[in-house]
Structure formats: C-alpha cells, structure tokens
Coordinates of C-alpha atoms in Angstrom, one line a residue:
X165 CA 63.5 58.7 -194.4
X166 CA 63.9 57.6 -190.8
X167 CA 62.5 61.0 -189.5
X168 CA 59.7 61.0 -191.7
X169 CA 58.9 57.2 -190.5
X170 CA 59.0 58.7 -187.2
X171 CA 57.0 61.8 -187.5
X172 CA 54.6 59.6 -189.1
X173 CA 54.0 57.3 -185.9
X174 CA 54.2 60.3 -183.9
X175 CA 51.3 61.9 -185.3
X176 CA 49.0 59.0 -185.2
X177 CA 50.1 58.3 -181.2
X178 CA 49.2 62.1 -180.5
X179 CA 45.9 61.5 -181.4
X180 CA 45.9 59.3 -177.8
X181 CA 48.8 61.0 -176.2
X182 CA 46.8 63.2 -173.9
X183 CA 43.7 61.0 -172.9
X184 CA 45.3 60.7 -169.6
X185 CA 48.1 62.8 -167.6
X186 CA 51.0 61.5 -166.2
X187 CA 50.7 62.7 -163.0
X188 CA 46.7 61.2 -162.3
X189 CA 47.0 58.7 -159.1
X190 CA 47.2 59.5 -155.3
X191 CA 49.4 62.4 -155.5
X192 CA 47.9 64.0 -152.3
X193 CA 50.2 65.0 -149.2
X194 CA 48.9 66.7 -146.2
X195 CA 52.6 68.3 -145.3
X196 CA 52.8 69.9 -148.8
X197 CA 52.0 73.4 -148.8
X198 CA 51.5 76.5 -150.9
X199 CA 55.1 78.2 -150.1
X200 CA 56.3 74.8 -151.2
X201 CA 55.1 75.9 -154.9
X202 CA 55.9 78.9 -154.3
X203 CA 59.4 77.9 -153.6
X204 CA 59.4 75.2 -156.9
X205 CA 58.1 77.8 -159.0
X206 CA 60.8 80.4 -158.9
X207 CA 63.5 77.4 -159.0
X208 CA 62.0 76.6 -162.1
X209 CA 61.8 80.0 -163.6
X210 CA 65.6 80.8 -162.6
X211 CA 66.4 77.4 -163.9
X212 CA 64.6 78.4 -167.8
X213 CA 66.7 81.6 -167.4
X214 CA 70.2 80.1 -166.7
X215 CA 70.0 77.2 -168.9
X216 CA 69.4 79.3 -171.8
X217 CA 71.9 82.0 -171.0
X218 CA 74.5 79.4 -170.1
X219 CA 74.3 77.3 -173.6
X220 CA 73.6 80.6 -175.7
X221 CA 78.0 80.7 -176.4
X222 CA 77.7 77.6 -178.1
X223 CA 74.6 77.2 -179.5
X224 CA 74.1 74.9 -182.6
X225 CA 78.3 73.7 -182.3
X226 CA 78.0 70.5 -184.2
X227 CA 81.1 70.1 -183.7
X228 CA 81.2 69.1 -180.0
X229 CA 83.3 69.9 -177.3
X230 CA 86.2 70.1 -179.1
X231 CA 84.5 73.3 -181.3
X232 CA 83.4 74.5 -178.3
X233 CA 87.1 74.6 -176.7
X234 CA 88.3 76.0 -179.7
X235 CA 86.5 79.2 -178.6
X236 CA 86.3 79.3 -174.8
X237 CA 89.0 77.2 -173.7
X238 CA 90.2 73.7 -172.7
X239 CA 87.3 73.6 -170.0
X240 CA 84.7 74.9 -172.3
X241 CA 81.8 76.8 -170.7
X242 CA 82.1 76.7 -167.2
X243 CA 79.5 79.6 -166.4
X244 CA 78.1 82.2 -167.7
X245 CA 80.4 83.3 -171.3
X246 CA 79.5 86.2 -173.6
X247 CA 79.1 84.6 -177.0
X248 CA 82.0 85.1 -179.7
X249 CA 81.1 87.1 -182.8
X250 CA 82.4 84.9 -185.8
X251 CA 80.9 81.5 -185.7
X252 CA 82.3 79.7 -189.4
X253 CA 79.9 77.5 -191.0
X254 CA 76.6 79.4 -189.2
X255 CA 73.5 78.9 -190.4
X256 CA 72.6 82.6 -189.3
X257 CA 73.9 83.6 -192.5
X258 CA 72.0 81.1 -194.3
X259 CA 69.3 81.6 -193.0
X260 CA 65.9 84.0 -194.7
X261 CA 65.5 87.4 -193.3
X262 CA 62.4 87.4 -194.4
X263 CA 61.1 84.4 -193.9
X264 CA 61.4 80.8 -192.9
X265 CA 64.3 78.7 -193.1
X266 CA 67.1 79.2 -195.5
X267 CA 68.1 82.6 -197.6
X268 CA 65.5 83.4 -200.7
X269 CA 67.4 85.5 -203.3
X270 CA 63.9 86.2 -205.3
X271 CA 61.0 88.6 -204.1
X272 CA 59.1 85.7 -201.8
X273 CA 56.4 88.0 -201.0
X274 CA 55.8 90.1 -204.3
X275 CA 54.6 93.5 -202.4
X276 CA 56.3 96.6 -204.6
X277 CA 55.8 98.8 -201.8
X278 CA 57.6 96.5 -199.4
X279 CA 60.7 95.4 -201.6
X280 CA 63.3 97.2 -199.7
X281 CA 61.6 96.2 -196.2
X282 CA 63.4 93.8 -194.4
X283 CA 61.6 91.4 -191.5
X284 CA 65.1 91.2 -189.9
X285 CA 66.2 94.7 -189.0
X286 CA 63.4 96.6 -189.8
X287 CA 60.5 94.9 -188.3
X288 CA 62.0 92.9 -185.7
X289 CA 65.5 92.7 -184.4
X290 CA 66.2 96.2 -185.2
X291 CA 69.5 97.4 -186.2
X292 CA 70.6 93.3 -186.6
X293 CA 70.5 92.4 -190.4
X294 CA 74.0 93.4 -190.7
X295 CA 75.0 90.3 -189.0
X296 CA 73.0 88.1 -191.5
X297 CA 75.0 89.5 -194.6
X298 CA 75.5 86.1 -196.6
X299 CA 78.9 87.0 -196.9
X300 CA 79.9 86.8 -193.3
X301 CA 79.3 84.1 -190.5
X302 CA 78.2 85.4 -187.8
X303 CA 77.1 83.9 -184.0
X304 CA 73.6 83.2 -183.7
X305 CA 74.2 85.6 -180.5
X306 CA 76.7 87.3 -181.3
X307 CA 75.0 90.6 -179.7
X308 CA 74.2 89.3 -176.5
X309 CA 76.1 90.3 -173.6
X310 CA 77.3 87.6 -170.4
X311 CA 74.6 85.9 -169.0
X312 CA 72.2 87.8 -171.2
X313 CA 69.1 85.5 -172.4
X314 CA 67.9 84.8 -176.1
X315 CA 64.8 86.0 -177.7
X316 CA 63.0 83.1 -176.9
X317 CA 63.1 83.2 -172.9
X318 CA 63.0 87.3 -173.2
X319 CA 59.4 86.4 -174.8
X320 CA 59.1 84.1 -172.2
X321 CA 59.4 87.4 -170.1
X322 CA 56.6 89.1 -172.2
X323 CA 54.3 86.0 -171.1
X324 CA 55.0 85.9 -167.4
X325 CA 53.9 89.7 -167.5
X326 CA 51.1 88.8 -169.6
X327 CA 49.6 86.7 -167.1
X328 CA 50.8 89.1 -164.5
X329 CA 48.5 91.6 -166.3
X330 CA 45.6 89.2 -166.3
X331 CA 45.4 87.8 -162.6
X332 CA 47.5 84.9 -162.8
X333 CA 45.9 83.6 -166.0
X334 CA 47.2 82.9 -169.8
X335 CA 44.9 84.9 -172.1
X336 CA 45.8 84.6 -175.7
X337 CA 44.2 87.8 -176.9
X338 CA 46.5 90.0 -174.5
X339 CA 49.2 88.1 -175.3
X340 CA 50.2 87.6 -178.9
X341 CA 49.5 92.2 -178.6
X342 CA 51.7 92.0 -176.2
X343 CA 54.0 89.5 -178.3
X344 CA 53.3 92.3 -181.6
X345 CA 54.5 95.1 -179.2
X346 CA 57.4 93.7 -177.8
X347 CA 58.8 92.4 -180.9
X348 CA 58.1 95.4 -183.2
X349 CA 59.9 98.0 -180.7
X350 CA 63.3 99.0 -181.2
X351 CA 65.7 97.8 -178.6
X352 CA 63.3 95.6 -177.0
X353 CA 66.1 93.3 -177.3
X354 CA 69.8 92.8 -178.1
X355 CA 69.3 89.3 -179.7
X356 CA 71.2 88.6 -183.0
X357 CA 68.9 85.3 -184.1
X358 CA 65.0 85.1 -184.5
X359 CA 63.8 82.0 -185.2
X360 CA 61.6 80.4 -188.3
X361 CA 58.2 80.7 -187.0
X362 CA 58.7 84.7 -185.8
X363 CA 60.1 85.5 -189.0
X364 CA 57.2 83.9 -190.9
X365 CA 54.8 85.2 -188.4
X366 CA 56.0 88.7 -189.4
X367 CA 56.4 88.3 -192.8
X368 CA 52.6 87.3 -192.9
X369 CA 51.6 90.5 -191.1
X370 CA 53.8 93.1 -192.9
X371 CA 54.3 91.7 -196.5
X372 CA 50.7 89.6 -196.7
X373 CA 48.9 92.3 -194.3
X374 CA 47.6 89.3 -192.0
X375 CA 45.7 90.0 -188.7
X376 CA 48.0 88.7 -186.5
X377 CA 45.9 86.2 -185.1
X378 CA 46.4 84.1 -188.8
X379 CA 49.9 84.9 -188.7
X380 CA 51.6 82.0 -186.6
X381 CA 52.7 80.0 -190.0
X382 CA 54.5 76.6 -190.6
X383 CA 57.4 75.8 -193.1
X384 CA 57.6 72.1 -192.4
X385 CA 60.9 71.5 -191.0
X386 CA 61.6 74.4 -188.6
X387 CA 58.4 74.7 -186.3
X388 CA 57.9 71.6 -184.9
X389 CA 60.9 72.2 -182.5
X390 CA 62.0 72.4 -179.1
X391 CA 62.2 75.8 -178.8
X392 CA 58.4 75.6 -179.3
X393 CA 58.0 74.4 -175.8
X394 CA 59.3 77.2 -174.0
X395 CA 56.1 79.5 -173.5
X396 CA 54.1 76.3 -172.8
X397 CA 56.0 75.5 -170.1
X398 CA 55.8 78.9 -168.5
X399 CA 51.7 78.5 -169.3
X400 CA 52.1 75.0 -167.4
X401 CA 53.8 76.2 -164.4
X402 CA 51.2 79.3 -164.2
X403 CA 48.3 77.4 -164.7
X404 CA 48.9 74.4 -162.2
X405 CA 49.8 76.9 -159.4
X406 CA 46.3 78.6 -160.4
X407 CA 44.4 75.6 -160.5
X408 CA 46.1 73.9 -157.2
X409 CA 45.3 77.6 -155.5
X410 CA 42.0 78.0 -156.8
X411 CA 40.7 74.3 -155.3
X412 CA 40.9 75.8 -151.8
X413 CA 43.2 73.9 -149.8
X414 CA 47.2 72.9 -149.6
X415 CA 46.2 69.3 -151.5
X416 CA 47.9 68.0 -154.3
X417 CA 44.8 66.3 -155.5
X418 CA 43.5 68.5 -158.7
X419 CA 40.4 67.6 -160.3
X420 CA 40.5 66.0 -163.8
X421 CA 38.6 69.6 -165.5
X422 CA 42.0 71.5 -163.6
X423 CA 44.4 68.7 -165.2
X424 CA 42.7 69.4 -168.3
X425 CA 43.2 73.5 -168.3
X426 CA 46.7 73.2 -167.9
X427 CA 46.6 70.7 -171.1
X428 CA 44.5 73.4 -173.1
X429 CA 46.1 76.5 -171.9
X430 CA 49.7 75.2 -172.6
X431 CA 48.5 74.2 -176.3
X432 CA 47.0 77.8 -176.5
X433 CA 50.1 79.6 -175.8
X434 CA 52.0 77.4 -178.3
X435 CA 49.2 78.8 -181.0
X436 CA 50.0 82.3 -180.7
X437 CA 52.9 82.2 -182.4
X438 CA 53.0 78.8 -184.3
X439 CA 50.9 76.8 -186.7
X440 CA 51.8 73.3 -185.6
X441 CA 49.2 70.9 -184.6
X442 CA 52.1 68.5 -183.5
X443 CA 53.2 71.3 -181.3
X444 CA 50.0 71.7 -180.0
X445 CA 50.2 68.1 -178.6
X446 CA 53.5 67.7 -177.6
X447 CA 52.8 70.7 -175.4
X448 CA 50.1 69.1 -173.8
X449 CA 51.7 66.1 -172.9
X450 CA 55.0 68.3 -171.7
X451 CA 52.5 70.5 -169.3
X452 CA 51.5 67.3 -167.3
X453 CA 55.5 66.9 -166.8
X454 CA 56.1 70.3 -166.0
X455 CA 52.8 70.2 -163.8
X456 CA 54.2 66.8 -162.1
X457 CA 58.0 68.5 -161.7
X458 CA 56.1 71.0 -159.8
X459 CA 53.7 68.8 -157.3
X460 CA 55.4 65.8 -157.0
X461 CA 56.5 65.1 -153.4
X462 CA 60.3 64.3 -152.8
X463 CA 60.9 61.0 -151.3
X464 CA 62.2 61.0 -147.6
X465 CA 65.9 59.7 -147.7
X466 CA 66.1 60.5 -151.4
X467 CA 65.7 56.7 -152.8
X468 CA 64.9 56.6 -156.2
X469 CA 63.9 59.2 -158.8
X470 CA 60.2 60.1 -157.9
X471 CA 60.4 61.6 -161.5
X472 CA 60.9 58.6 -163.8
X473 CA 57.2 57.0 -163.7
X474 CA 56.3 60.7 -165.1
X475 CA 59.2 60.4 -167.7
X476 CA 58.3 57.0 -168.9
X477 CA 54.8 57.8 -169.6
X478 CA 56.0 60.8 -171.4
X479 CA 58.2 59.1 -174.0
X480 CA 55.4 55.8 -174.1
X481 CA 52.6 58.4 -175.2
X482 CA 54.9 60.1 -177.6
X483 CA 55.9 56.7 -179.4
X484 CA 59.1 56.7 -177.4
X485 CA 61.4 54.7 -175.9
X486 CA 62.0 54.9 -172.0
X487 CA 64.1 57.6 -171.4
X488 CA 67.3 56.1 -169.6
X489 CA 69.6 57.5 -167.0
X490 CA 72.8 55.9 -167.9
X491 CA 73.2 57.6 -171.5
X492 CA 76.0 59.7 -172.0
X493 CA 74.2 63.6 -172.7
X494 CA 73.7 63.2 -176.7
X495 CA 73.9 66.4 -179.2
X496 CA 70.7 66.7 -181.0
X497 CA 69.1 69.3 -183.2
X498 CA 66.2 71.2 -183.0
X499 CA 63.4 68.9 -184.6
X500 CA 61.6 67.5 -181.9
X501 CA 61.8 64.3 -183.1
X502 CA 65.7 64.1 -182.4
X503 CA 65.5 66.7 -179.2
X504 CA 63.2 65.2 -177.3
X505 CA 64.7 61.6 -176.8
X506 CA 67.9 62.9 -175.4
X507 CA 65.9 65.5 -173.5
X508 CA 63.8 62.9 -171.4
X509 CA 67.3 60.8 -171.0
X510 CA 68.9 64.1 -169.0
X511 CA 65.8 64.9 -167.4
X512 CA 66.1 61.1 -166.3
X513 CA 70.1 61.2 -165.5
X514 CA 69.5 64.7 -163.5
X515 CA 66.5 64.6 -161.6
X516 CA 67.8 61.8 -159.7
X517 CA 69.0 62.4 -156.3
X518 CA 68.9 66.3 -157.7
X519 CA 70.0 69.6 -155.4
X520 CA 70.9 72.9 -156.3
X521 CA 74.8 72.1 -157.4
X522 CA 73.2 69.4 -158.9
X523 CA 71.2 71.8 -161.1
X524 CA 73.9 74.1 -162.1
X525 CA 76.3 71.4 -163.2
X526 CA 73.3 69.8 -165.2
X527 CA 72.7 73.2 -167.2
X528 CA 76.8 73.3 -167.6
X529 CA 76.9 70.1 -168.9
X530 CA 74.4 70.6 -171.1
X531 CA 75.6 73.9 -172.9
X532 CA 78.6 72.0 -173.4
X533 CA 77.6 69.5 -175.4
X534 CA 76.6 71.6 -178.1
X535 CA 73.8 71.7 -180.9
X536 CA 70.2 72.7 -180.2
X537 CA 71.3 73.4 -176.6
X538 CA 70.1 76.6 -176.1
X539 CA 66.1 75.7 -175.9
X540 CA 66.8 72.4 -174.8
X541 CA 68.5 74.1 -171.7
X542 CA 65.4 76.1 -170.9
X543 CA 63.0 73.1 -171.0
X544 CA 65.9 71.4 -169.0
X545 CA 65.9 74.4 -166.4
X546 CA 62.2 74.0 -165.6
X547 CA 61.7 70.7 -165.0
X548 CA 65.4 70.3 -163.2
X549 CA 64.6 73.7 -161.2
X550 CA 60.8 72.6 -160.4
X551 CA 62.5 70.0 -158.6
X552 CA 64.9 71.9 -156.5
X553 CA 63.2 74.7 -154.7
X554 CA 64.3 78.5 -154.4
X555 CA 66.3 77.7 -151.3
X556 CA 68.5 75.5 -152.7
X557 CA 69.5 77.4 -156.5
X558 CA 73.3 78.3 -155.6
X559 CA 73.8 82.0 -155.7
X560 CA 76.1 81.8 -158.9
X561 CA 73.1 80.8 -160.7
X562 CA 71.4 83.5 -160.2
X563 CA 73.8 86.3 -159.8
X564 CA 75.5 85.7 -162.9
X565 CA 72.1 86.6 -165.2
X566 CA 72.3 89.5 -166.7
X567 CA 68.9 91.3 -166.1
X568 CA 69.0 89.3 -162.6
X569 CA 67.4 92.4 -160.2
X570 CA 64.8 93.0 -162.8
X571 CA 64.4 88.9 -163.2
X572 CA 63.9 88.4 -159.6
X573 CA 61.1 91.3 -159.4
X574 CA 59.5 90.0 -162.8
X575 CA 59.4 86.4 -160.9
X576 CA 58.0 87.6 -157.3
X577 CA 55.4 89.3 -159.7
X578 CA 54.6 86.1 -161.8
X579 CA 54.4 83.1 -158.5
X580 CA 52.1 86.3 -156.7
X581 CA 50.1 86.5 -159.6
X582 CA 49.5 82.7 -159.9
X583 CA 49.2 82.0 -156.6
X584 CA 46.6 84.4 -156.5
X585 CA 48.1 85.9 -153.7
X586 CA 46.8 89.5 -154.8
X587 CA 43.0 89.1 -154.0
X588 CA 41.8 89.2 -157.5
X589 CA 38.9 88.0 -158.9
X590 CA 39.1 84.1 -159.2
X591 CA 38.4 82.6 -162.6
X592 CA 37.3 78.8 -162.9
X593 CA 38.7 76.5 -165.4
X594 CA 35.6 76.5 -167.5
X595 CA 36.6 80.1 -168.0
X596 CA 39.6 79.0 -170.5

C-alpha cells in the first residue's frame, strides 16, 4: 500500500517535475573548454560500462553480502568476477519467456501458428531458454563471461552507434531498427536475462504482428524501473555535448530551447522500447543531472560537493526526500520508486570529494551490496564518471572490460560524433 501511496504522489509531482532544470543559473566558466567534455564524456561512458559489468555476479542477491560471500569469497566482489551458473531461489526461472513478468503456463497469445515459438530463444536471446527451464535456477547471467556487460548497456552500445550513424544526434526511427536488428540476430549477445519490457515488446511484434513502433508495452510492475534509465542517459550525455557544441563557443551557458532537447530526446529514447509515461518523466528530470554531471565546474581546493544543489532538486521534483551522504549504501529493487532514493543518497556520498579510485571503489561497493545493482550501477557509473574525467579512470577499470579495444573505439566514435568533431551537417534543436 505504501508503494502505491507513493506512485500516486509521484505521478501528480511529474506533471511539474520538469518545468525547470536543475542545472539553470550562472553555470558559465570562461576556462572550461570542449576537451574538458570530451574528457567527462568518456569517464562517464567507461563508468556505465564497469558499473554494470562489476555488479552483473550478484545481481538481484537479496540476501546481502553474506549471499554474495557465499559465492565469491569472504571479500565478495572485488573486481571484475564471471557470474556463477546456479543462483537458488532466481527469479530467472520464474520469470515468462514469453512475456512480462512471471511464468504463464496457458497459451497468453492464442496464435496456432506460433505455439511452439518461444520469445526467449527463438526470437531474442538465442540458444538461452534452456537456462529458464522452471525446474532449474539459474543466474540471471549465468552466460556472461568476466567483465562482460548485460543486455541492457550492450543496447546501450546499439544507441551510441545509432547516433554515431546519425551525426551525433538520437533519432528514434533509426534506432528502435537498429534495436529490432540487434536483438533479433543470433549471437548478438551472450546475455542469459532479458528484461519485462523486451520480452513484451517482442511478444507484441511476433505473436500480435505489431509494427514495432506500438510494440514498447507495459505490465504494471516491471517497466517503471531503473534499468529504464540507462539509454536516456546515454541520449543525455549525447545531446548536451551536441547542444553545448552547436552554440558556438566553449560556454557553459545553454539556452533554455537546448535545456529543453536534452529533456525531449532523453524521454524519446526511453519510448522506443517502453510504454511508461512515468518513465518518460523520470527521464527527463534524470537528463538535467546527467547534463549537470557533465558541465558542472569542479570547485578549486575541492570544498564541498558541487553536485548536491543538482541532487536535491532532483529528489524535491520527484516527491523525494534530500538525498543524504551519510547513509549507509541501501539494497533496493528495481521499481523506481525504491531505487531511486538510495540511488541519489550514493550519488550524494560519492560525488563528494570524487577521483578516479574514488570511482572504482564506488562501483565495488555498490555491486556488493546486492539487489537491483546491476542498472543501478550503470546510472551510478555515468553520473560518478561524468564527474571524474578520462585522465583520471584507473587503468583497472578499464582494462578489466571484456570487449574493452572494441569499447574504447565505439567511445572515440560516439564523443567525435557529439562533439561534432566530423564536419557534418549541424542540426538545430527545433529539429528534434
């Protein structure tokens, strides 16, 4: 009843949340300069790619540290870990292969022709219903090797090319194809685990022949959650690089039709592949502090946490309490009505006096502690890296990521893109 209360009050703040970004004010520094967000925006990329590869071992353990030692160890995870296989008690074998949320043992979509079709396996994550035979219990990533990322951030890769394809720009169209073409093609990935809203988006394009543009679907309970913010924030650091490089000048000063791109084209991306107008806010609201992560200056003599102004006004338009530093890192699931206070308290705790060992040990404490970890460290990793720079990410970081040659090219790609470094044609905002 208490979540329900809350989702309540969060959908009548949303209506408000976005009227004005968290990062407006005199944010303008005459020293700060493009290779400055240049630098920020590969930290933040590498950070979404390690925090999700570093929590993927122990992904939804409930059971807290002491679970987590049970399968890696008295120091738990302490870098990057290939996952175990057996996970007892996972919800992976729970869960619908053909659908949203838990396992449906009648014919949910009725087709004939379809009956022995499966979503898992056979349409996506090929070769991978084996591991969601109810009779087993299986790791949510139990395929993955060391340091290897989850489907989510690997269609976080599909996006970054995406705009790469289309001049530094998020264009939903090329996209969700690109999203269809990627996730239909065998070996595209060695993920065990697709989430709720890909599973329903499929089911509605094979079993209910759907244009895939009215496939992104909604089951109530699983799509309004944290993973959801993943592409977003990839749109958000894209489209503030764009907008601060299309405005002519070094300035951190954007014009309120720039702040308001980024809002729209970070609640665009989180369309293609959900229906959740909830999502669609949240996102906008989590742009502007991806987009502040990224711009805000670092104070000289590192006093204080330039961040927390840009946190609090986060959690205050999202019905929230002020996120607090002092917390000990909380478990949380997925919902984003539990993931997102704990969230904002990290990002609080961490961005304070943070550096590149202060990065890593941020992403390592946060895939040990468990639950919805594994999204939450991506979010974690963008805002955390945003604020770091690429000269400071210790080497482990990086070197430890499984794909991390083909990573660093996909990145260089991706900040040229955006920065519009390639002398394409330059698109306004009003174009969006």
């Amino acid at each position: 009843m208490a979540t329900k209360r809350w989702k309540s009050l969060f959908r009548v703040l949303l209506v408000t949340a976005v009227a004005t970004p968290i990062f407006s004010g005199a944010m303008s520094i005459s020293s700060t300069s493009a290779q400055m967000i240049e630098s920020r925006l590969r930290s933040a990329l590498w950070g979404m790619f390690s925090g999700d590869a570093l929590a993927s071992p122990t992904h939804w353990y409930y059971g807290g540290f002491p679970q987590i030692q049970s399968d890696y160890g008295r120091a738990g995870i302490t870098g990057y870990t290939r996952p175990v296989t057996n996970l007892p008690g996972s919800i992976l074998n729970k869960s619908d292969p053909n659908g949203g949320g838990r396992r449906s043992f009648s014919l949910k979509f009725g087709n004939k022709s379809d009956e022995n079709l499966t979503i898992i396996g056979d349409v996506i994550n090929h070769g991978k219903l084996k591991y969601w035979d109810p009779k087993k219990s299986i790791h949510y990533h139990a395929t993955l090797q060391q340091g290897e990322n989850t489907l989510e951030m690997q269609i976080a890769r599909v996006l970054m090319k995406s705009i790469v394809a289309n001049n530094g720009r998020f264009d939903e169209d090329h996209f969700r194809k690109a999203f269809v073409d990627f996730m239909t093609t065998e070996g595209s990935h060695n993920d065990t685990y697709a989430s709720t809203c890909h599973r329903m988006f499929f089911a509605n394009m094979i079993f209910h022949k759907k244009d895939p543009k009215d496939c992104p679907d909604n089951d109530g309970h699983n799509v309004d959650a944290i993973d959801g913010l993943i592409l977003p924030s990839i749109t958000a650091l894209a489209e503030t690089a764009r907008q601060l490089s299309l405005s002519g000048n070094t300035s951190l000063d954007m014009s309120e039709e720039s702040k308001g791109a980024i809002q729209k084209a970070s609640a665009r991306t989180a369309a293609v592949t959900r229906s959740s107008d909830m999502l669609g806010t949240v996102s906008e609201v989590w742009a502007n502090l991806v987009s502040a992560a990224l711009i805000t200056p670092i104070r000289e003599g590192g006093v204080g946490n330039e961040m927390e102004q840009p946190l609090r006004e986060v959690a205050q338009r999202l019905g929230l309490g002020n996120p607090q530093s002092n917390k000990k890192d909380q478990m949380s699931a997925c919902y984003l009505s539990q993931s997102l206070p704990p969230t904002l308290d990290m990002l609080c705790k961490y961005t304070k006096q943070i550096d590149g060992d202060g990065l890593w040990k941020a992403l390592i404490a946060n895939a040990n502690i468990g639950g919805e970890n594994v999204h939450r460290g991506a979010v974690l990793g963008a805002i955390l890296g945003a604020r770091v720079g690429d000269e400071q990410v210790p080497k482990v970081l990086k070197s430890g990521l499984h794909d991390r040659e083909l990573l660093e090219e996909e990145i260089d790609l991706f900040v040229n893109a955006v920065m519009q470094k390639n002398g394409d044609k330059k698109t306004t905002s009003k174009e969006l």
